[in-house]
Amino acid sequence: MSDPSDQSTEASAPAQAAKTTSTEEVFYDGGPHPMDLVLGLLAALTVVGIPLAVGAVVRALWLRFRITDRTIVVKGGFLGRTVTTVSFGQIREVRSVSRGFGLYGDMVLLLKEGGALEMRSLPDYRRWRDLVEERCPGKAKAASRRSGQAGFSN
């Protein structure tokens, strides 16, 4: 008869192996670029800029991005309670536009099922755009490069 502690060790070894193979490499885990908040607060000095400042504060408080080697997760909404997860295989096309003197940008991921995921004030957005295009299936990469348009226009 074998010792029960030996069985628990044997049973936990496959579980540990599964944990190491299922871990994701995190490339970015954070919020919007801080300059978005600074520029928004500067805009608040004018009456017209107050809504921009409110938007920048809300993004700074509640918007978070997580880009891994498998998925992109965006947490936002009221108190950051809305979570959207997209795998690279779901992405049909990537569109981006520079903001904040090129320090950050907005990126839109157009999904195969017709939806879209907006990522506003994303730091180092060019790097993340290139990473997404690299990890997307061949058709998504070609569609993004073929469009040749800047910004979000169709």
PDB file of N, CA and C in Angstrom, residues 81-152:
ATOM      1  N   ARG A  81     -15.847  47.878 -14.638  1.00  0.00           N
ATOM      2  CA  ARG A  81     -16.545  46.592 -14.493  1.00  0.00           C
ATOM      3  C   ARG A  81     -16.788  45.865 -15.807  1.00  0.00           C
ATOM      4  N   THR A  82     -16.639  46.533 -16.930  1.00  0.00           N
ATOM      5  CA  THR A  82     -16.842  45.900 -18.230  1.00  0.00           C
ATOM      6  C   THR A  82     -15.517  45.332 -18.715  1.00  0.00           C
ATOM      7  N   VAL A  83     -15.481  44.035 -18.959  1.00  0.00           N
ATOM      8  CA  VAL A  83     -14.257  43.378 -19.407  1.00  0.00           C
ATOM      9  C   VAL A  83     -14.513  42.764 -20.781  1.00  0.00           C
ATOM     10  N   THR A  84     -13.661  43.101 -21.739  1.00  0.00           N
ATOM     11  CA  THR A  84     -13.749  42.547 -23.088  1.00  0.00           C
ATOM     12  C   THR A  84     -12.449  41.832 -23.401  1.00  0.00           C
ATOM     13  N   THR A  85     -12.552  40.566 -23.773  1.00  0.00           N
ATOM     14  CA  THR A  85     -11.379  39.760 -24.111  1.00  0.00           C
ATOM     15  C   THR A  85     -11.485  39.320 -25.562  1.00  0.00           C
ATOM     16  N   VAL A  86     -10.402  39.528 -26.307  1.00  0.00           N
ATOM     17  CA  VAL A  86     -10.359  39.171 -27.723  1.00  0.00           C
ATOM     18  C   VAL A  86      -9.090  38.376 -27.969  1.00  0.00           C
ATOM     19  N   SER A  87      -9.236  37.235 -28.635  1.00  0.00           N
ATOM     20  CA  SER A  87      -8.043  36.478 -29.029  1.00  0.00           C
ATOM     21  C   SER A  87      -7.600  36.972 -30.405  1.00  0.00           C
ATOM     22  N   PHE A  88      -6.339  36.755 -30.722  1.00  0.00           N
ATOM     23  CA  PHE A  88      -5.804  37.250 -31.990  1.00  0.00           C
ATOM     24  C   PHE A  88      -6.510  36.625 -33.192  1.00  0.00           C
ATOM     25  N   GLY A  89      -7.017  35.410 -33.043  1.00  0.00           N
ATOM     26  CA  GLY A  89      -7.714  34.746 -34.136  1.00  0.00           C
ATOM     27  C   GLY A  89      -9.042  35.387 -34.489  1.00  0.00           C
ATOM     28  N   GLN A  90      -9.604  36.205 -33.589  1.00  0.00           N
ATOM     29  CA  GLN A  90     -10.885  36.865 -33.832  1.00  0.00           C
ATOM     30  C   GLN A  90     -10.734  38.173 -34.600  1.00  0.00           C
ATOM     31  N   ILE A  91      -9.512  38.658 -34.759  1.00  0.00           N
ATOM     32  CA  ILE A  91      -9.279  39.981 -35.338  1.00  0.00           C
ATOM     33  C   ILE A  91      -9.196  39.895 -36.857  1.00  0.00           C
ATOM     34  N   ARG A  92      -9.981  40.744 -37.512  1.00  0.00           N
ATOM     35  CA  ARG A  92     -10.000  40.808 -38.974  1.00  0.00           C
ATOM     36  C   ARG A  92      -9.083  41.909 -39.492  1.00  0.00           C
ATOM     37  N   GLU A  93      -9.071  43.053 -38.798  1.00  0.00           N
ATOM     38  CA  GLU A  93      -8.305  44.206 -39.272  1.00  0.00           C
ATOM     39  C   GLU A  93      -7.935  45.100 -38.094  1.00  0.00           C
ATOM     40  N   VAL A  94      -6.826  45.811 -38.236  1.00  0.00           N
ATOM     41  CA  VAL A  94      -6.356  46.729 -37.200  1.00  0.00           C
ATOM     42  C   VAL A  94      -6.269  48.124 -37.804  1.00  0.00           C
ATOM     43  N   ARG A  95      -6.831  49.095 -37.101  1.00  0.00           N
ATOM     44  CA  ARG A  95      -6.728  50.492 -37.528  1.00  0.00           C
ATOM     45  C   ARG A  95      -6.227  51.310 -36.346  1.00  0.00           C
ATOM     46  N   SER A  96      -5.386  52.286 -36.630  1.00  0.00           N
ATOM     47  CA  SER A  96      -4.846  53.100 -35.546  1.00  0.00           C
ATOM     48  C   SER A  96      -4.660  54.533 -36.003  1.00  0.00           C
ATOM     49  N   VAL A  97      -4.618  55.437 -35.026  1.00  0.00           N
ATOM     50  CA  VAL A  97      -4.394  56.852 -35.295  1.00  0.00           C
ATOM     51  C   VAL A  97      -3.580  57.422 -34.138  1.00  0.00           C
ATOM     52  N   SER A  98      -2.664  58.316 -34.476  1.00  0.00           N
ATOM     53  CA  SER A  98      -1.779  58.927 -33.492  1.00  0.00           C
ATOM     54  C   SER A  98      -2.509  60.029 -32.725  1.00  0.00           C
ATOM     55  N   ARG A  99      -2.214  60.140 -31.442  1.00  0.00           N
ATOM     56  CA  ARG A  99      -2.762  61.196 -30.587  1.00  0.00           C
ATOM     57  C   ARG A  99      -1.627  61.728 -29.710  1.00  0.00           C
ATOM     58  N   GLY A 100      -1.856  62.858 -29.080  1.00  0.00           N
ATOM     59  CA  GLY A 100      -0.902  63.381 -28.104  1.00  0.00           C
ATOM     60  C   GLY A 100       0.494  63.581 -28.657  1.00  0.00           C
ATOM     61  N   PHE A 101       0.595  64.226 -29.808  1.00  0.00           N
ATOM     62  CA  PHE A 101       1.891  64.506 -30.441  1.00  0.00           C
ATOM     63  C   PHE A 101       2.669  63.234 -30.741  1.00  0.00           C
ATOM     64  N   GLY A 102       1.951  62.140 -30.985  1.00  0.00           N
ATOM     65  CA  GLY A 102       2.592  60.870 -31.331  1.00  0.00           C
ATOM     66  C   GLY A 102       3.042  60.046 -30.140  1.00  0.00           C
ATOM     67  N   LEU A 103       2.806  60.531 -28.914  1.00  0.00           N
ATOM     68  CA  LEU A 103       3.218  59.786 -27.721  1.00  0.00           C
ATOM     69  C   LEU A 103       2.338  58.569 -27.470  1.00  0.00           C
ATOM     70  N   TYR A 104       1.092  58.660 -27.863  1.00  0.00           N
ATOM     71  CA  TYR A 104       0.150  57.559 -27.685  1.00  0.00           C
ATOM     72  C   TYR A 104      -0.816  57.593 -28.857  1.00  0.00           C
ATOM     73  N   GLY A 105      -1.711  56.627 -28.903  1.00  0.00           N
ATOM     74  CA  GLY A 105      -2.652  56.595 -30.011  1.00  0.00           C
ATOM     75  C   GLY A 105      -3.879  55.778 -29.683  1.00  0.00           C
ATOM     76  N   ASP A 106      -4.827  55.821 -30.586  1.00  0.00           N
ATOM     77  CA  ASP A 106      -6.049  55.025 -30.477  1.00  0.00           C
ATOM     78  C   ASP A 106      -5.950  53.888 -31.480  1.00  0.00           C
ATOM     79  N   MET A 107      -6.403  52.718 -31.070  1.00  0.00           N
ATOM     80  CA  MET A 107      -6.368  51.554 -31.944  1.00  0.00           C
ATOM     81  C   MET A 107      -7.741  50.897 -31.921  1.00  0.00           C
ATOM     82  N   VAL A 108      -8.223  50.521 -33.092  1.00  0.00           N
ATOM     83  CA  VAL A 108      -9.499  49.814 -33.206  1.00  0.00           C
ATOM     84  C   VAL A 108      -9.220  48.459 -33.822  1.00  0.00           C
ATOM     85  N   LEU A 109      -9.698  47.411 -33.155  1.00  0.00           N
ATOM     86  CA  LEU A 109      -9.581  46.050 -33.665  1.00  0.00           C
ATOM     87  C   LEU A 109     -10.936  45.669 -34.246  1.00  0.00           C
ATOM     88  N   LEU A 110     -10.997  45.500 -35.556  1.00  0.00           N
ATOM     89  CA  LEU A 110     -12.230  45.066 -36.210  1.00  0.00           C
ATOM     90  C   LEU A 110     -12.270  43.548 -36.167  1.00  0.00           C
ATOM     91  N   LEU A 111     -13.353  43.007 -35.623  1.00  0.00           N
ATOM     92  CA  LEU A 111     -13.457  41.571 -35.399  1.00  0.00           C
ATOM     93  C   LEU A 111     -14.168  40.876 -36.546  1.00  0.00           C
ATOM     94  N   LYS A 112     -13.888  39.601 -36.697  1.00  0.00           N
ATOM     95  CA  LYS A 112     -14.464  38.810 -37.790  1.00  0.00           C
ATOM     96  C   LYS A 112     -15.981  38.734 -37.712  1.00  0.00           C
ATOM     97  N   GLU A 113     -16.545  38.721 -36.507  1.00  0.00           N
ATOM     98  CA  GLU A 113     -17.998  38.614 -36.388  1.00  0.00           C
ATOM     99  C   GLU A 113     -18.700  39.956 -36.571  1.00  0.00           C
ATOM    100  N   GLY A 114     -17.928  41.015 -36.869  1.00  0.00           N
ATOM    101  CA  GLY A 114     -18.538  42.302 -37.176  1.00  0.00           C
ATOM    102  C   GLY A 114     -18.400  43.350 -36.093  1.00  0.00           C
ATOM    103  N   GLY A 115     -17.984  42.985 -34.909  1.00  0.00           N
ATOM    104  CA  GLY A 115     -17.816  43.946 -33.832  1.00  0.00           C
ATOM    105  C   GLY A 115     -16.481  44.668 -33.923  1.00  0.00           C
ATOM    106  N   ALA A 116     -16.261  45.549 -32.958  1.00  0.00           N
ATOM    107  CA  ALA A 116     -15.006  46.287 -32.903  1.00  0.00           C
ATOM    108  C   ALA A 116     -14.626  46.517 -31.446  1.00  0.00           C
ATOM    109  N   LEU A 117     -13.343  46.547 -31.190  1.00  0.00           N
ATOM    110  CA  LEU A 117     -12.827  46.838 -29.854  1.00  0.00           C
ATOM    111  C   LEU A 117     -11.953  48.078 -29.953  1.00  0.00           C
ATOM    112  N   GLU A 118     -12.356  49.144 -29.247  1.00  0.00           N
ATOM    113  CA  GLU A 118     -11.599  50.395 -29.255  1.00  0.00           C
ATOM    114  C   GLU A 118     -10.640  50.422 -28.083  1.00  0.00           C
ATOM    115  N   MET A 119      -9.438  50.864 -28.362  1.00  0.00           N
ATOM    116  CA  MET A 119      -8.426  51.033 -27.318  1.00  0.00           C
ATOM    117  C   MET A 119      -7.945  52.479 -27.416  1.00  0.00           C
ATOM    118  N   ARG A 120      -8.400  53.325 -26.500  1.00  0.00           N
ATOM    119  CA  ARG A 120      -8.096  54.752 -26.553  1.00  0.00           C
ATOM    120  C   ARG A 120      -6.889  55.093 -25.682  1.00  0.00           C
ATOM    121  N   SER A 121      -6.084  56.018 -26.168  1.00  0.00           N
ATOM    122  CA  SER A 121      -4.918  56.541 -25.446  1.00  0.00           C
ATOM    123  C   SER A 121      -3.939  55.439 -25.070  1.00  0.00           C
ATOM    124  N   LEU A 122      -3.737  54.511 -25.970  1.00  0.00           N
ATOM    125  CA  LEU A 122      -2.852  53.370 -25.732  1.00  0.00           C
ATOM    126  C   LEU A 122      -1.391  53.804 -25.851  1.00  0.00           C
ATOM    127  N   PRO A 123      -0.607  53.641 -24.785  1.00  0.00           N
ATOM    128  CA  PRO A 123       0.812  53.990 -24.872  1.00  0.00           C
ATOM    129  C   PRO A 123       1.532  53.085 -25.870  1.00  0.00           C
ATOM    130  N   ASP A 124       2.485  53.635 -26.581  1.00  0.00           N
ATOM    131  CA  ASP A 124       3.316  52.885 -27.530  1.00  0.00           C
ATOM    132  C   ASP A 124       2.446  52.086 -28.504  1.00  0.00           C
ATOM    133  N   TYR A 125       1.405  52.744 -28.996  1.00  0.00           N
ATOM    134  CA  TYR A 125       0.403  52.048 -29.809  1.00  0.00           C
ATOM    135  C   TYR A 125       0.982  51.457 -31.085  1.00  0.00           C
ATOM    136  N   ARG A 126       2.004  52.058 -31.669  1.00  0.00           N
ATOM    137  CA  ARG A 126       2.583  51.510 -32.910  1.00  0.00           C
ATOM    138  C   ARG A 126       3.157  50.116 -32.662  1.00  0.00           C
ATOM    139  N   ARG A 127       3.813  49.968 -31.533  1.00  0.00           N
ATOM    140  CA  ARG A 127       4.380  48.660 -31.167  1.00  0.00           C
ATOM    141  C   ARG A 127       3.272  47.624 -31.028  1.00  0.00           C
ATOM    142  N   TRP A 128       2.178  47.996 -30.350  1.00  0.00           N
ATOM    143  CA  TRP A 128       1.088  47.038 -30.127  1.00  0.00           C
ATOM    144  C   TRP A 128       0.346  46.757 -31.427  1.00  0.00           C
ATOM    145  N   ARG A 129       0.214  47.761 -32.287  1.00  0.00           N
ATOM    146  CA  ARG A 129      -0.408  47.541 -33.601  1.00  0.00           C
ATOM    147  C   ARG A 129       0.397  46.522 -34.409  1.00  0.00           C
ATOM    148  N   ASP A 130       1.714  46.700 -34.419  1.00  0.00           N
ATOM    149  CA  ASP A 130       2.572  45.770 -35.157  1.00  0.00           C
ATOM    150  C   ASP A 130       2.507  44.365 -34.565  1.00  0.00           C
ATOM    151  N   LEU A 131       2.446  44.269 -33.236  1.00  0.00           N
ATOM    152  CA  LEU A 131       2.358  42.965 -32.581  1.00  0.00           C
ATOM    153  C   LEU A 131       1.055  42.268 -32.941  1.00  0.00           C
ATOM    154  N   VAL A 132      -0.052  43.012 -32.921  1.00  0.00           N
ATOM    155  CA  VAL A 132      -1.357  42.426 -33.252  1.00  0.00           C
ATOM    156  C   VAL A 132      -1.364  41.962 -34.704  1.00  0.00           C
ATOM    157  N   GLU A 133      -0.860  42.789 -35.617  1.00  0.00           N
ATOM    158  CA  GLU A 133      -0.831  42.398 -37.027  1.00  0.00           C
ATOM    159  C   GLU A 133       0.050  41.176 -37.241  1.00  0.00           C
ATOM    160  N   GLU A 134       1.130  41.085 -36.494  1.00  0.00           N
ATOM    161  CA  GLU A 134       2.037  39.939 -36.612  1.00  0.00           C
ATOM    162  C   GLU A 134       1.380  38.648 -36.135  1.00  0.00           C
ATOM    163  N   ARG A 135       0.555  38.736 -35.095  1.00  0.00           N
ATOM    164  CA  ARG A 135      -0.049  37.543 -34.500  1.00  0.00           C
ATOM    165  C   ARG A 135      -1.407  37.182 -35.095  1.00  0.00           C
ATOM    166  N   CYS A 136      -1.970  38.052 -35.913  1.00  0.00           N
ATOM    167  CA  CYS A 136      -3.255  37.752 -36.546  1.00  0.00           C
ATOM    168  C   CYS A 136      -3.056  36.744 -37.662  1.00  0.00           C
ATOM    169  N   PRO A 137      -4.125  36.032 -38.016  1.00  0.00           N
ATOM    170  CA  PRO A 137      -4.044  35.142 -39.172  1.00  0.00           C
ATOM    171  C   PRO A 137      -3.671  35.936 -40.423  1.00  0.00           C
ATOM    172  N   GLY A 138      -3.156  35.270 -41.457  1.00  0.00           N
ATOM    173  CA  GLY A 138      -2.664  35.914 -42.669  1.00  0.00           C
ATOM    174  C   GLY A 138      -3.630  36.884 -43.309  1.00  0.00           C
ATOM    175  N   LYS A 139      -4.924  36.545 -43.366  1.00  0.00           N
ATOM    176  CA  LYS A 139      -5.901  37.423 -44.008  1.00  0.00           C
ATOM    177  C   LYS A 139      -6.034  38.740 -43.262  1.00  0.00           C
ATOM    178  N   ALA A 140      -6.000  38.699 -41.922  1.00  0.00           N
ATOM    179  CA  ALA A 140      -6.138  39.927 -41.140  1.00  0.00           C
ATOM    180  C   ALA A 140      -4.961  40.852 -41.387  1.00  0.00           C
ATOM    181  N   LYS A 141      -3.789  40.281 -41.453  1.00  0.00           N
ATOM    182  CA  LYS A 141      -2.592  41.080 -41.685  1.00  0.00           C
ATOM    183  C   LYS A 141      -2.664  41.737 -43.059  1.00  0.00           C
ATOM    184  N   ALA A 142      -3.041  40.964 -44.069  1.00  0.00           N
ATOM    185  CA  ALA A 142      -3.109  41.477 -45.437  1.00  0.00           C
ATOM    186  C   ALA A 142      -4.186  42.547 -45.568  1.00  0.00           C
ATOM    187  N   ALA A 143      -5.319  42.360 -44.926  1.00  0.00           N
ATOM    188  CA  ALA A 143      -6.402  43.338 -45.013  1.00  0.00           C
ATOM    189  C   ALA A 143      -5.977  44.658 -44.400  1.00  0.00           C
ATOM    190  N   SER A 144      -5.270  44.612 -43.295  1.00  0.00           N
ATOM    191  CA  SER A 144      -4.838  45.830 -42.638  1.00  0.00           C
ATOM    192  C   SER A 144      -3.817  46.573 -43.485  1.00  0.00           C
ATOM    193  N   ARG A 145      -2.889  45.872 -44.067  1.00  0.00           N
ATOM    194  CA  ARG A 145      -1.858  46.499 -44.898  1.00  0.00           C
ATOM    195  C   ARG A 145      -2.447  46.979 -46.227  1.00  0.00           C
ATOM    196  N   ARG A 146      -3.419  46.246 -46.761  1.00  0.00           N
ATOM    197  CA  ARG A 146      -3.997  46.562 -48.059  1.00  0.00           C
ATOM    198  C   ARG A 146      -4.815  47.851 -48.007  1.00  0.00           C
ATOM    199  N   SER A 147      -5.461  48.133 -46.861  1.00  0.00           N
ATOM    200  CA  SER A 147      -6.346  49.292 -46.806  1.00  0.00           C
ATOM    201  C   SER A 147      -5.584  50.583 -47.059  1.00  0.00           C
ATOM    202  N   GLY A 148      -4.369  50.706 -46.514  1.00  0.00           N
ATOM    203  CA  GLY A 148      -3.534  51.857 -46.774  1.00  0.00           C
ATOM    204  C   GLY A 148      -4.094  53.176 -46.284  1.00  0.00           C
ATOM    205  N   GLN A 149      -5.152  53.154 -45.488  1.00  0.00           N
ATOM    206  CA  GLN A 149      -5.760  54.378 -45.006  1.00  0.00           C
ATOM    207  C   GLN A 149      -5.276  54.672 -43.604  1.00  0.00           C
ATOM    208  N   ALA A 150      -5.138  55.939 -43.301  1.00  0.00           N
ATOM    209  CA  ALA A 150      -4.785  56.355 -41.954  1.00  0.00           C
ATOM    210  C   ALA A 150      -6.066  56.633 -41.192  1.00  0.00           C
ATOM    211  N   GLY A 151      -6.053  56.364 -39.916  1.00  0.00           N
ATOM    212  CA  GLY A 151      -7.214  56.650 -39.087  1.00  0.00           C
ATOM    213  C   GLY A 151      -8.254  55.557 -39.140  1.00  0.00           C
ATOM    214  N   PHE A 152      -9.488  55.931 -38.787  1.00  0.00           N
ATOM    215  CA  PHE A 152     -10.553  54.957 -38.635  1.00  0.00           C
ATOM    216  C   PHE A 152     -11.516  54.943 -39.804  1.00  0.00           C
TER     217      PHE A 152
END
